[in-house]
Amino acid sequence: MTFVCELSGESVDVSSSSSSLSLSSSAGGGSNEMVVTPSGHVCLKRLLLTKLSENGGVDPFHGAGEQDVPLAEESLVTLAGGGSASTSTSTIMPPRPPNVSSLPNLLGLLQKEYDAIVLELFDTRKALEETRRELSQALYQNDAAVRVIARLAMERDAAQQQLKQWNANGAVAPPPPNVEEHEPQAKRRRQDEPDTNTNTNETHHGKIPESHLSIMIDTWKTLSKERKAKSKAAKPCTAEELSQNLAEMEDAAQSLHKPRSKAGISVMTSHADKTVTAGKFDKQIVCYNHKTSTVDFTIPKVPSTVTSLSLNESFLVSGSVDGKVRLYSTTQDGALQGELDVGTSITTSSKKKHKIVHLTLHPSNQHILVAMESGCIVLCGLSADGTMTIVSTFEPPEQQEGDISYTCGALHPDGLIYGTGTNTGVVHIWDLKNQNLAGTLAGESNDDDAIVSLAFSNNGYHIGTALSKSAGTNT
């Protein structure tokens, strides 16, 4: 009698007459322990136990029509291999699959396994790179979010601080009473009118009286139209003309100051056919006429070292280290017309801060602009008879104070923009029409590279600076 048991793709052919076993497994693995049933059948213990669990513990080898015989695992007898009675288990290797029985097939399987491993490695590295990219983007977004949160926190703290100060000031300091109602009308009128003959408080708050400002604006309108027309008609100087002018200057070069004193000119200026120079060591001012090639006049024994000069048809103005502006008449052989101490308008106590670094006559010929080392700009009025008065003083904002000091200055061709150079290489632009510091221009120099000279272009579109340590210029 023959019984065939099939389970999970495996088949066992058991013959009662020969007790032989035929096993084929598609899985090619598992336990191969052989047992004998009480009915004398030999089979795999694993397959038999599986069959018993399926049919409820009934012996699968009983014949058709026979009564079901229960079969327990304890009644099974394990076969020992190798002829040794002490061995309770037998390891029977299943036959090798036919696709790995030859060397070419083995090489093919190894190649397939290698390809699979390489593909898996490639996919793993690709996933790793994508994960790194996502992680980098997430970290960048997190860093940006942290910066935004920090900035918002700072703005919040600043707003809370300002609110606390506002509440404290509002609670402690009530608004002052209106005392003007109790003052005489004539006294209030005298306070409202600017006094151009003395240094009143109005002159120290950057307020230009309307009468003086209107003169400057009218001059600006006229010069702006003329400048635009000149810019269109102007032609650049050729190299031949420049060489000829330099040759003429070298031929006409001569010493205008005392021959026995040390050579050196501290400052010079020119207007029309006249050039005025101030000696650094001989303490005198010389006016030279290019048209007649003669010296028009000489001003000896200048009280203080001259730092700046400005010239027009009628007057010569000089500024010195003592903070005084002196006015000379060009039509009266350099006679002194008057002097004005603009250093008294400076609130700082340092004497060196009273030094005048630059002054210039306004194109209206009715004002003088003075730049002080302390960072203040003084606007002086000039009458036809040579009387000078302080009209207004512009002081730098609080954030610009400190170690910053002015070193030079220049007036825009239209007369409403005044530029000043500082010891830190920054240019301050003052707007005389709006009466404030319009902005600053910083070059590529170091913080300790001071500006020694400043000039506007003829068309008013550019501004150039010369630095104390740098070899070039900034435009």
JSON list of N, CA and C in Angstrom, two decimals, residues 159-212:
[
{"chain": "A", "resi": 159, "resn": "ALA", "atom": "N", "xyz": [10.71, 97.94, 21.77]},
{"chain": "A", "resi": 159, "resn": "ALA", "atom": "CA", "xyz": [9.40, 98.60, 21.83]},
{"chain": "A", "resi": 159, "resn": "ALA", "atom": "C", "xyz": [8.88, 98.65, 23.26]},
{"chain": "A", "resi": 160, "resn": "GLN", "atom": "N", "xyz": [9.08, 97.56, 24.02]},
{"chain": "A", "resi": 160, "resn": "GLN", "atom": "CA", "xyz": [8.65, 97.57, 25.42]},
{"chain": "A", "resi": 160, "resn": "GLN", "atom": "C", "xyz": [9.43, 98.59, 26.23]},
{"chain": "A", "resi": 161, "resn": "GLN", "atom": "N", "xyz": [10.75, 98.71, 25.95]},
{"chain": "A", "resi": 161, "resn": "GLN", "atom": "CA", "xyz": [11.56, 99.70, 26.67]},
{"chain": "A", "resi": 161, "resn": "GLN", "atom": "C", "xyz": [11.11, 101.12, 26.36]},
{"chain": "A", "resi": 162, "resn": "GLN", "atom": "N", "xyz": [10.85, 101.38, 25.07]},
{"chain": "A", "resi": 162, "resn": "GLN", "atom": "CA", "xyz": [10.37, 102.71, 24.70]},
{"chain": "A", "resi": 162, "resn": "GLN", "atom": "C", "xyz": [9.01, 103.01, 25.33]},
{"chain": "A", "resi": 163, "resn": "LEU", "atom": "N", "xyz": [8.15, 101.99, 25.39]},
{"chain": "A", "resi": 163, "resn": "LEU", "atom": "CA", "xyz": [6.84, 102.19, 26.01]},
{"chain": "A", "resi": 163, "resn": "LEU", "atom": "C", "xyz": [6.97, 102.50, 27.49]},
{"chain": "A", "resi": 164, "resn": "LYS", "atom": "N", "xyz": [7.90, 101.79, 28.16]},
{"chain": "A", "resi": 164, "resn": "LYS", "atom": "CA", "xyz": [8.12, 102.07, 29.58]},
{"chain": "A", "resi": 164, "resn": "LYS", "atom": "C", "xyz": [8.63, 103.49, 29.80]},
{"chain": "A", "resi": 165, "resn": "GLN", "atom": "N", "xyz": [9.59, 103.90, 28.95]},
{"chain": "A", "resi": 165, "resn": "GLN", "atom": "CA", "xyz": [10.10, 105.27, 29.08]},
{"chain": "A", "resi": 165, "resn": "GLN", "atom": "C", "xyz": [9.02, 106.30, 28.80]},
{"chain": "A", "resi": 166, "resn": "TRP", "atom": "N", "xyz": [8.20, 106.04, 27.79]},
{"chain": "A", "resi": 166, "resn": "TRP", "atom": "CA", "xyz": [7.13, 106.98, 27.46]},
{"chain": "A", "resi": 166, "resn": "TRP", "atom": "C", "xyz": [6.14, 107.08, 28.60]},
{"chain": "A", "resi": 167, "resn": "ASN", "atom": "N", "xyz": [5.78, 105.92, 29.19]},
{"chain": "A", "resi": 167, "resn": "ASN", "atom": "CA", "xyz": [4.85, 105.94, 30.31]},
{"chain": "A", "resi": 167, "resn": "ASN", "atom": "C", "xyz": [5.45, 106.65, 31.51]},
{"chain": "A", "resi": 168, "resn": "ALA", "atom": "N", "xyz": [6.77, 106.40, 31.74]},
{"chain": "A", "resi": 168, "resn": "ALA", "atom": "CA", "xyz": [7.42, 107.06, 32.87]},
{"chain": "A", "resi": 168, "resn": "ALA", "atom": "C", "xyz": [7.49, 108.58, 32.67]},
{"chain": "A", "resi": 169, "resn": "ASN", "atom": "N", "xyz": [7.87, 108.99, 31.48]},
{"chain": "A", "resi": 169, "resn": "ASN", "atom": "CA", "xyz": [7.93, 110.43, 31.20]},
{"chain": "A", "resi": 169, "resn": "ASN", "atom": "C", "xyz": [6.56, 111.07, 31.25]},
{"chain": "A", "resi": 170, "resn": "GLY", "atom": "N", "xyz": [5.58, 110.35, 30.72]},
{"chain": "A", "resi": 170, "resn": "GLY", "atom": "CA", "xyz": [4.23, 110.91, 30.72]},
{"chain": "A", "resi": 170, "resn": "GLY", "atom": "C", "xyz": [3.65, 111.00, 32.12]},
{"chain": "A", "resi": 171, "resn": "ALA", "atom": "N", "xyz": [4.08, 110.08, 33.01]},
{"chain": "A", "resi": 171, "resn": "ALA", "atom": "CA", "xyz": [3.52, 110.10, 34.35]},
{"chain": "A", "resi": 171, "resn": "ALA", "atom": "C", "xyz": [4.25, 111.07, 35.27]},
{"chain": "A", "resi": 172, "resn": "VAL", "atom": "N", "xyz": [5.56, 111.29, 35.01]},
{"chain": "A", "resi": 172, "resn": "VAL", "atom": "CA", "xyz": [6.37, 112.12, 35.92]},
{"chain": "A", "resi": 172, "resn": "VAL", "atom": "C", "xyz": [6.41, 113.57, 35.45]},
{"chain": "A", "resi": 173, "resn": "ALA", "atom": "N", "xyz": [6.60, 113.77, 34.15]},
{"chain": "A", "resi": 173, "resn": "ALA", "atom": "CA", "xyz": [6.81, 115.13, 33.63]},
{"chain": "A", "resi": 173, "resn": "ALA", "atom": "C", "xyz": [5.58, 115.58, 32.87]},
{"chain": "A", "resi": 174, "resn": "PRO", "atom": "N", "xyz": [4.66, 116.30, 33.49]},
{"chain": "A", "resi": 174, "resn": "PRO", "atom": "CA", "xyz": [3.49, 116.83, 32.78]},
{"chain": "A", "resi": 174, "resn": "PRO", "atom": "C", "xyz": [3.93, 117.94, 31.84]},
{"chain": "A", "resi": 175, "resn": "PRO", "atom": "N", "xyz": [3.14, 118.26, 30.83]},
{"chain": "A", "resi": 175, "resn": "PRO", "atom": "CA", "xyz": [3.51, 119.33, 29.90]},
{"chain": "A", "resi": 175, "resn": "PRO", "atom": "C", "xyz": [3.63, 120.65, 30.59]},
{"chain": "A", "resi": 176, "resn": "PRO", "atom": "N", "xyz": [4.64, 121.47, 30.23]},
{"chain": "A", "resi": 176, "resn": "PRO", "atom": "CA", "xyz": [4.84, 122.75, 30.89]},
{"chain": "A", "resi": 176, "resn": "PRO", "atom": "C", "xyz": [3.67, 123.69, 30.62]},
{"chain": "A", "resi": 177, "resn": "PRO", "atom": "N", "xyz": [3.38, 124.56, 31.53]},
{"chain": "A", "resi": 177, "resn": "PRO", "atom": "CA", "xyz": [2.28, 125.51, 31.32]},
{"chain": "A", "resi": 177, "resn": "PRO", "atom": "C", "xyz": [2.60, 126.49, 30.21]},
{"chain": "A", "resi": 178, "resn": "ASN", "atom": "N", "xyz": [1.59, 127.02, 29.61]},
{"chain": "A", "resi": 178, "resn": "ASN", "atom": "CA", "xyz": [1.73, 127.97, 28.52]},
{"chain": "A", "resi": 178, "resn": "ASN", "atom": "C", "xyz": [1.97, 129.35, 29.11]},
{"chain": "A", "resi": 179, "resn": "VAL", "atom": "N", "xyz": [3.27, 129.69, 29.22]},
{"chain": "A", "resi": 179, "resn": "VAL", "atom": "CA", "xyz": [3.62, 130.96, 29.84]},
{"chain": "A", "resi": 179, "resn": "VAL", "atom": "C", "xyz": [3.55, 132.11, 28.85]},
{"chain": "A", "resi": 180, "resn": "GLU", "atom": "N", "xyz": [3.39, 131.81, 27.55]},
{"chain": "A", "resi": 180, "resn": "GLU", "atom": "CA", "xyz": [3.38, 132.90, 26.58]},
{"chain": "A", "resi": 180, "resn": "GLU", "atom": "C", "xyz": [2.14, 133.77, 26.73]},
{"chain": "A", "resi": 181, "resn": "GLU", "atom": "N", "xyz": [1.07, 133.20, 27.34]},
{"chain": "A", "resi": 181, "resn": "GLU", "atom": "CA", "xyz": [-0.13, 134.00, 27.48]},
{"chain": "A", "resi": 181, "resn": "GLU", "atom": "C", "xyz": [0.07, 135.14, 28.46]},
{"chain": "A", "resi": 182, "resn": "HIS", "atom": "N", "xyz": [1.03, 134.97, 29.39]},
{"chain": "A", "resi": 182, "resn": "HIS", "atom": "CA", "xyz": [1.27, 136.00, 30.40]},
{"chain": "A", "resi": 182, "resn": "HIS", "atom": "C", "xyz": [2.38, 136.95, 30.01]},
{"chain": "A", "resi": 183, "resn": "GLU", "atom": "N", "xyz": [3.06, 136.72, 28.87]},
{"chain": "A", "resi": 183, "resn": "GLU", "atom": "CA", "xyz": [4.13, 137.60, 28.45]},
{"chain": "A", "resi": 183, "resn": "GLU", "atom": "C", "xyz": [3.58, 138.72, 27.58]},
{"chain": "A", "resi": 184, "resn": "PRO", "atom": "N", "xyz": [4.23, 139.86, 27.64]},
{"chain": "A", "resi": 184, "resn": "PRO", "atom": "CA", "xyz": [3.80, 140.97, 26.78]},
{"chain": "A", "resi": 184, "resn": "PRO", "atom": "C", "xyz": [3.95, 140.59, 25.31]},
{"chain": "A", "resi": 185, "resn": "GLN", "atom": "N", "xyz": [3.11, 141.16, 24.49]},
{"chain": "A", "resi": 185, "resn": "GLN", "atom": "CA", "xyz": [3.13, 140.86, 23.06]},
{"chain": "A", "resi": 185, "resn": "GLN", "atom": "C", "xyz": [4.43, 141.33, 22.42]},
{"chain": "A", "resi": 186, "resn": "ALA", "atom": "N", "xyz": [4.96, 142.45, 22.84]},
{"chain": "A", "resi": 186, "resn": "ALA", "atom": "CA", "xyz": [6.20, 142.97, 22.25]},
{"chain": "A", "resi": 186, "resn": "ALA", "atom": "C", "xyz": [7.37, 142.04, 22.56]},
{"chain": "A", "resi": 187, "resn": "LYS", "atom": "N", "xyz": [7.38, 141.44, 23.80]},
{"chain": "A", "resi": 187, "resn": "LYS", "atom": "CA", "xyz": [8.47, 140.54, 24.17]},
{"chain": "A", "resi": 187, "resn": "LYS", "atom": "C", "xyz": [8.42, 139.27, 23.33]},
{"chain": "A", "resi": 188, "resn": "ARG", "atom": "N", "xyz": [7.19, 138.74, 23.10]},
{"chain": "A", "resi": 188, "resn": "ARG", "atom": "CA", "xyz": [7.08, 137.55, 22.27]},
{"chain": "A", "resi": 188, "resn": "ARG", "atom": "C", "xyz": [7.51, 137.83, 20.85]},
{"chain": "A", "resi": 189, "resn": "ARG", "atom": "N", "xyz": [7.23, 139.02, 20.35]},
{"chain": "A", "resi": 189, "resn": "ARG", "atom": "CA", "xyz": [7.63, 139.35, 19.00]},
{"chain": "A", "resi": 189, "resn": "ARG", "atom": "C", "xyz": [9.13, 139.46, 18.87]},
{"chain": "A", "resi": 190, "resn": "ARG", "atom": "N", "xyz": [9.81, 139.95, 19.91]},
{"chain": "A", "resi": 190, "resn": "ARG", "atom": "CA", "xyz": [11.27, 140.06, 19.88]},
{"chain": "A", "resi": 190, "resn": "ARG", "atom": "C", "xyz": [11.91, 138.66, 19.92]},
{"chain": "A", "resi": 191, "resn": "GLN", "atom": "N", "xyz": [11.29, 137.72, 20.63]},
{"chain": "A", "resi": 191, "resn": "GLN", "atom": "CA", "xyz": [11.84, 136.37, 20.68]},
{"chain": "A", "resi": 191, "resn": "GLN", "atom": "C", "xyz": [11.67, 135.64, 19.37]},
{"chain": "A", "resi": 192, "resn": "ASP", "atom": "N", "xyz": [10.58, 135.89, 18.64]},
{"chain": "A", "resi": 192, "resn": "ASP", "atom": "CA", "xyz": [10.34, 135.23, 17.36]},
{"chain": "A", "resi": 192, "resn": "ASP", "atom": "C", "xyz": [11.24, 135.74, 16.26]},
{"chain": "A", "resi": 193, "resn": "GLU", "atom": "N", "xyz": [11.68, 137.00, 16.32]},
{"chain": "A", "resi": 193, "resn": "GLU", "atom": "CA", "xyz": [12.52, 137.56, 15.27]},
{"chain": "A", "resi": 193, "resn": "GLU", "atom": "C", "xyz": [13.96, 137.12, 15.48]},
{"chain": "A", "resi": 194, "resn": "PRO", "atom": "N", "xyz": [14.63, 136.55, 14.46]},
{"chain": "A", "resi": 194, "resn": "PRO", "atom": "CA", "xyz": [16.05, 136.15, 14.60]},
{"chain": "A", "resi": 194, "resn": "PRO", "atom": "C", "xyz": [16.95, 137.35, 14.66]},
{"chain": "A", "resi": 195, "resn": "ASP", "atom": "N", "xyz": [17.95, 137.27, 15.53]},
{"chain": "A", "resi": 195, "resn": "ASP", "atom": "CA", "xyz": [18.94, 138.32, 15.67]},
{"chain": "A", "resi": 195, "resn": "ASP", "atom": "C", "xyz": [20.21, 137.88, 14.99]},
{"chain": "A", "resi": 196, "resn": "THR", "atom": "N", "xyz": [20.55, 138.51, 13.87]},
{"chain": "A", "resi": 196, "resn": "THR", "atom": "CA", "xyz": [21.72, 138.13, 13.09]},
{"chain": "A", "resi": 196, "resn": "THR", "atom": "C", "xyz": [23.00, 138.78, 13.59]},
{"chain": "A", "resi": 197, "resn": "ASN", "atom": "N", "xyz": [22.92, 139.63, 14.58]},
{"chain": "A", "resi": 197, "resn": "ASN", "atom": "CA", "xyz": [24.12, 140.33, 15.07]},
{"chain": "A", "resi": 197, "resn": "ASN", "atom": "C", "xyz": [24.73, 139.63, 16.28]},
{"chain": "A", "resi": 198, "resn": "THR", "atom": "N", "xyz": [24.01, 138.73, 16.91]},
{"chain": "A", "resi": 198, "resn": "THR", "atom": "CA", "xyz": [24.53, 138.04, 18.09]},
{"chain": "A", "resi": 198, "resn": "THR", "atom": "C", "xyz": [24.28, 136.55, 17.93]},
{"chain": "A", "resi": 199, "resn": "ASN", "atom": "N", "xyz": [24.97, 135.76, 18.76]},
{"chain": "A", "resi": 199, "resn": "ASN", "atom": "CA", "xyz": [24.83, 134.31, 18.74]},
{"chain": "A", "resi": 199, "resn": "ASN", "atom": "C", "xyz": [23.66, 133.90, 19.63]},
{"chain": "A", "resi": 200, "resn": "THR", "atom": "N", "xyz": [22.46, 134.04, 19.15]},
{"chain": "A", "resi": 200, "resn": "THR", "atom": "CA", "xyz": [21.26, 133.66, 19.90]},
{"chain": "A", "resi": 200, "resn": "THR", "atom": "C", "xyz": [21.06, 132.16, 19.82]},
{"chain": "A", "resi": 201, "resn": "ASN", "atom": "N", "xyz": [20.07, 131.67, 20.61]},
{"chain": "A", "resi": 201, "resn": "ASN", "atom": "CA", "xyz": [19.82, 130.24, 20.62]},
{"chain": "A", "resi": 201, "resn": "ASN", "atom": "C", "xyz": [19.29, 129.74, 19.29]},
{"chain": "A", "resi": 202, "resn": "GLU", "atom": "N", "xyz": [18.57, 130.62, 18.54]},
{"chain": "A", "resi": 202, "resn": "GLU", "atom": "CA", "xyz": [18.04, 130.17, 17.27]},
{"chain": "A", "resi": 202, "resn": "GLU", "atom": "C", "xyz": [19.14, 129.81, 16.28]},
{"chain": "A", "resi": 203, "resn": "THR", "atom": "N", "xyz": [20.29, 130.42, 16.39]},
{"chain": "A", "resi": 203, "resn": "THR", "atom": "CA", "xyz": [21.38, 130.13, 15.46]},
{"chain": "A", "resi": 203, "resn": "THR", "atom": "C", "xyz": [22.05, 128.80, 15.76]},
{"chain": "A", "resi": 204, "resn": "HIS", "atom": "N", "xyz": [21.74, 128.18, 16.89]},
{"chain": "A", "resi": 204, "resn": "HIS", "atom": "CA", "xyz": [22.39, 126.93, 17.27]},
{"chain": "A", "resi": 204, "resn": "HIS", "atom": "C", "xyz": [21.50, 125.72, 17.05]},
{"chain": "A", "resi": 205, "resn": "HIS", "atom": "N", "xyz": [20.40, 125.87, 16.37]},
{"chain": "A", "resi": 205, "resn": "HIS", "atom": "CA", "xyz": [19.48, 124.75, 16.18]},
{"chain": "A", "resi": 205, "resn": "HIS", "atom": "C", "xyz": [19.25, 124.46, 14.70]},
{"chain": "A", "resi": 206, "resn": "GLY", "atom": "N", "xyz": [20.17, 124.89, 13.85]},
{"chain": "A", "resi": 206, "resn": "GLY", "atom": "CA", "xyz": [20.06, 124.55, 12.44]},
{"chain": "A", "resi": 206, "resn": "GLY", "atom": "C", "xyz": [18.89, 125.18, 11.73]},
{"chain": "A", "resi": 207, "resn": "LYS", "atom": "N", "xyz": [18.51, 126.37, 12.10]},
{"chain": "A", "resi": 207, "resn": "LYS", "atom": "CA", "xyz": [17.40, 127.06, 11.46]},
{"chain": "A", "resi": 207, "resn": "LYS", "atom": "C", "xyz": [17.93, 128.29, 10.73]},
{"chain": "A", "resi": 208, "resn": "ILE", "atom": "N", "xyz": [17.75, 128.31, 9.43]},
{"chain": "A", "resi": 208, "resn": "ILE", "atom": "CA", "xyz": [18.16, 129.46, 8.63]},
{"chain": "A", "resi": 208, "resn": "ILE", "atom": "C", "xyz": [16.97, 130.38, 8.48]},
{"chain": "A", "resi": 209, "resn": "PRO", "atom": "N", "xyz": [17.12, 131.66, 8.79]},
{"chain": "A", "resi": 209, "resn": "PRO", "atom": "CA", "xyz": [16.00, 132.59, 8.62]},
{"chain": "A", "resi": 209, "resn": "PRO", "atom": "C", "xyz": [15.50, 132.60, 7.19]},
{"chain": "A", "resi": 210, "resn": "GLU", "atom": "N", "xyz": [14.22, 132.85, 7.04]},
{"chain": "A", "resi": 210, "resn": "GLU", "atom": "CA", "xyz": [13.59, 132.79, 5.72]},
{"chain": "A", "resi": 210, "resn": "GLU", "atom": "C", "xyz": [14.20, 133.81, 4.77]},
{"chain": "A", "resi": 211, "resn": "SER", "atom": "N", "xyz": [14.61, 134.98, 5.29]},
{"chain": "A", "resi": 211, "resn": "SER", "atom": "CA", "xyz": [15.19, 136.01, 4.42]},
{"chain": "A", "resi": 211, "resn": "SER", "atom": "C", "xyz": [16.51, 135.54, 3.81]},
{"chain": "A", "resi": 212, "resn": "HIS", "atom": "N", "xyz": [17.34, 134.86, 4.59]},
{"chain": "A", "resi": 212, "resn": "HIS", "atom": "CA", "xyz": [18.61, 134.35, 4.07]},
{"chain": "A", "resi": 212, "resn": "HIS", "atom": "C", "xyz": [18.39, 133.12, 3.18]}
]
